[in-house]
Amino acid sequence: MREWDVRETPTHIYSTCAQRDESPLLAALGILSHEARTEFRQAIRSSWLRAPAAPSIARRFVLRYRAASMRVQREAAAQGDVVFVDAEESLSRARGPLVSLSLWWRCALYAWPNAAVIGKADDDTWINLPGVEAHLSASLAAVQEQYASAEPASVYWGIFETFHWETNIHRPTEWGKPNGFFSAPHCRRWRSSSRRMQVSNAVWHDATDARPLFIGPFYFAKGARDESE
């Protein structure tokens, strides 16, 4: 992600982000939330967020700023653990988290330019920060040693699930575990149909059509996810 030059982004994007910190860190972790979930944020604050044994991980709640209430702005000022991204608070569940995540990447690259990795979590998760710190440090070191590269190690780290791409309607579908395949009930029925055939581990075809029905699986990380810069 270092190829994303923060200098090419309008400066107002960072006006509500965290103060710039150029110290070397293992990770910057953004916890995606929204205004109504005050109790979730408070539960995290009273449990794992304050873990003193993980000093190399900066962690912040990520909220959308436009039309945010005075109540949540006061919360942010009082707690000092919130960054705002430049998006409407009222965005739908389908759009809001993706917009927040994209803007969090930009904010984190600007605010913590020397963090080895940038991560995201949701506000309904419990994270063992000292365990994440130890495991992530060891993972980066192992990758660096294996490839013996002068460049910093690159990892995609987290709890993984998969999805497939449905080519007829152009949308993701069939979510599953890394070792699973076509987990949805209707797709299991399709899999047993004589008109469907698997031509590889990654592509399913309709026997009467040259186009693939599904392409995948594609892996994505869930939970305490970190993506190297």
Coordinates of C-alpha atoms in Angstrom, one line a residue, residues 40-207:
F40 CA -20.1 -1.4 21.8
R41 CA -17.4 1.2 22.0
Q42 CA -17.7 1.5 25.7
A43 CA -17.5 -2.3 26.2
I44 CA -14.3 -2.3 24.1
R45 CA -12.8 0.6 26.0
S46 CA -13.4 -1.2 29.3
S47 CA -11.9 -4.4 28.1
W48 CA -9.3 -5.1 25.4
L49 CA -8.6 -1.6 24.0
R50 CA -6.5 -0.4 26.9
A51 CA -4.2 -3.4 26.9
P52 CA -0.9 -2.0 28.1
A53 CA 1.1 -5.0 26.9
A54 CA 0.7 -4.1 23.2
P55 CA 2.4 -0.7 22.9
S56 CA 3.4 -1.2 19.3
I57 CA -0.2 -1.2 18.1
A58 CA -1.9 2.1 17.7
R59 CA -5.7 1.6 17.9
R60 CA -8.6 4.0 17.1
F61 CA -12.3 3.8 16.5
V62 CA -13.2 4.9 13.0
L63 CA -16.4 7.0 12.7
R64 CA -17.9 9.0 9.8
Y65 CA -17.8 12.7 10.4
R66 CA -20.4 14.4 8.2
A67 CA -23.6 15.1 10.1
A68 CA -22.2 13.4 13.2
S69 CA -24.0 14.6 16.3
M70 CA -22.5 16.8 19.0
R71 CA -22.8 13.8 21.4
V72 CA -20.4 11.7 19.4
Q73 CA -18.1 14.6 18.9
R74 CA -18.0 15.1 22.6
E75 CA -17.3 11.4 23.1
A76 CA -14.4 11.6 20.7
A77 CA -12.9 14.7 22.5
A78 CA -13.3 13.1 25.9
Q79 CA -11.9 9.7 25.0
G80 CA -9.1 10.6 22.6
D81 CA -9.4 7.3 20.8
V82 CA -11.6 8.2 17.8
V83 CA -10.7 9.3 14.2
F84 CA -13.3 10.7 11.9
V85 CA -13.3 10.0 8.2
D86 CA -14.9 12.4 5.7
A87 CA -18.1 10.6 4.9
E88 CA -21.8 10.9 5.8
E89 CA -22.7 9.3 9.1
S90 CA -26.1 8.3 7.6
L91 CA -24.7 5.9 5.0
S92 CA -26.4 2.6 4.8
R93 CA -25.0 -0.6 6.2
A94 CA -24.3 -1.8 2.6
R95 CA -22.2 1.2 1.8
G96 CA -21.0 2.7 5.1
P97 CA -18.5 0.1 6.3
L98 CA -16.8 0.0 2.9
V99 CA -16.5 3.8 2.6
S100 CA -15.2 3.9 6.2
L101 CA -12.6 1.2 5.5
S102 CA -11.3 2.9 2.3
L103 CA -11.0 6.3 4.1
W104 CA -9.4 4.6 7.1
W105 CA -6.6 3.3 4.9
R106 CA -5.9 6.8 3.8
C107 CA -6.1 8.2 7.3
A108 CA -3.8 5.5 8.7
L109 CA -1.2 5.9 5.9
Y110 CA -1.1 9.6 6.7
A111 CA -1.2 9.5 10.5
W112 CA 1.1 6.5 11.0
P113 CA 3.4 6.5 8.0
N114 CA 6.0 4.2 9.7
A115 CA 3.6 1.5 10.9
A116 CA 4.6 -1.8 9.4
V117 CA 1.0 -2.9 8.8
I118 CA -2.4 -1.3 8.8
G119 CA -5.4 -3.3 10.1
K120 CA -9.1 -3.2 10.6
A121 CA -11.5 -4.7 13.0
D122 CA -15.3 -4.4 13.7
D123 CA -16.7 -3.0 16.9
D124 CA -18.4 -6.3 17.8
T125 CA -15.1 -8.2 18.2
W126 CA -12.9 -9.0 21.1
I127 CA -9.2 -9.0 20.3
N128 CA -6.3 -10.3 22.3
L129 CA -4.0 -7.4 21.5
P130 CA -0.8 -8.9 23.1
G131 CA -1.4 -12.2 21.2
V132 CA -2.0 -10.3 18.0
E133 CA 1.2 -8.3 18.6
A134 CA 3.3 -11.4 19.2
H135 CA 1.9 -13.4 16.3
L136 CA 2.1 -10.6 13.8
S137 CA 5.7 -9.8 14.8
A138 CA 6.6 -13.4 14.4
S139 CA 4.8 -13.7 11.1
L140 CA 6.6 -10.6 9.6
A141 CA 9.9 -11.9 10.8
A142 CA 9.4 -15.3 9.3
V143 CA 8.4 -13.9 6.0
Q144 CA 11.3 -11.6 6.0
E145 CA 13.7 -14.4 6.8
Q146 CA 12.2 -16.7 4.1
Y147 CA 12.5 -14.3 1.3
A148 CA 15.7 -12.6 2.5
S149 CA 14.6 -9.3 1.0
A150 CA 15.8 -5.9 1.7
E151 CA 12.2 -4.7 1.4
P152 CA 9.9 -4.9 4.4
A153 CA 7.9 -8.1 4.6
S154 CA 4.4 -8.1 3.1
V155 CA 1.7 -10.1 4.7
Y156 CA -2.1 -10.5 4.6
W157 CA -2.9 -11.6 8.1
G158 CA -6.2 -12.6 9.8
I159 CA -9.0 -15.1 10.0
F160 CA -9.9 -15.9 6.5
E161 CA -13.1 -16.7 4.7
T162 CA -13.9 -16.9 1.0
F163 CA -16.3 -15.8 -1.6
H164 CA -17.0 -16.5 -5.3
W165 CA -17.9 -14.1 -8.1
E166 CA -21.2 -14.8 -9.9
T167 CA -20.6 -13.9 -13.5
N168 CA -24.3 -13.6 -14.6
I169 CA -25.2 -10.8 -12.2
H170 CA -21.7 -9.5 -11.4
R171 CA -21.7 -9.7 -7.6
P172 CA -19.9 -11.7 -4.9
T173 CA -21.7 -14.8 -3.6
E174 CA -21.2 -18.1 -1.9
W175 CA -19.4 -17.2 1.3
G176 CA -17.5 -19.9 3.1
K177 CA -14.6 -21.1 5.1
P178 CA -11.2 -21.4 3.5
N179 CA -11.6 -25.2 3.1
G180 CA -15.2 -25.1 2.1
F181 CA -16.8 -24.7 -1.3
F182 CA -20.2 -23.3 -2.2
S183 CA -21.6 -23.1 1.2
A184 CA -25.1 -21.7 0.4
P185 CA -27.9 -24.2 0.3
H186 CA -29.1 -23.2 -3.2
C187 CA -25.6 -23.5 -4.5
R188 CA -25.3 -27.0 -3.1
R189 CA -28.4 -27.9 -5.2
W190 CA -26.8 -26.4 -8.2
R191 CA -23.6 -28.3 -7.6
S192 CA -25.5 -31.6 -7.9
S193 CA -27.3 -30.6 -11.1
S194 CA -26.2 -32.5 -14.2
R195 CA -26.0 -29.1 -16.1
R196 CA -23.2 -27.9 -13.9
M197 CA -19.6 -29.1 -14.1
Q198 CA -16.5 -28.1 -12.3
V199 CA -13.6 -27.6 -14.7
S200 CA -11.0 -26.6 -12.0
N201 CA -10.9 -25.9 -8.4
A202 CA -11.6 -22.2 -9.2
V203 CA -14.2 -22.2 -11.9
W204 CA -17.7 -23.7 -12.3
H205 CA -19.4 -23.8 -15.7
D206 CA -22.8 -24.5 -17.0
A207 CA -22.4 -27.4 -19.3

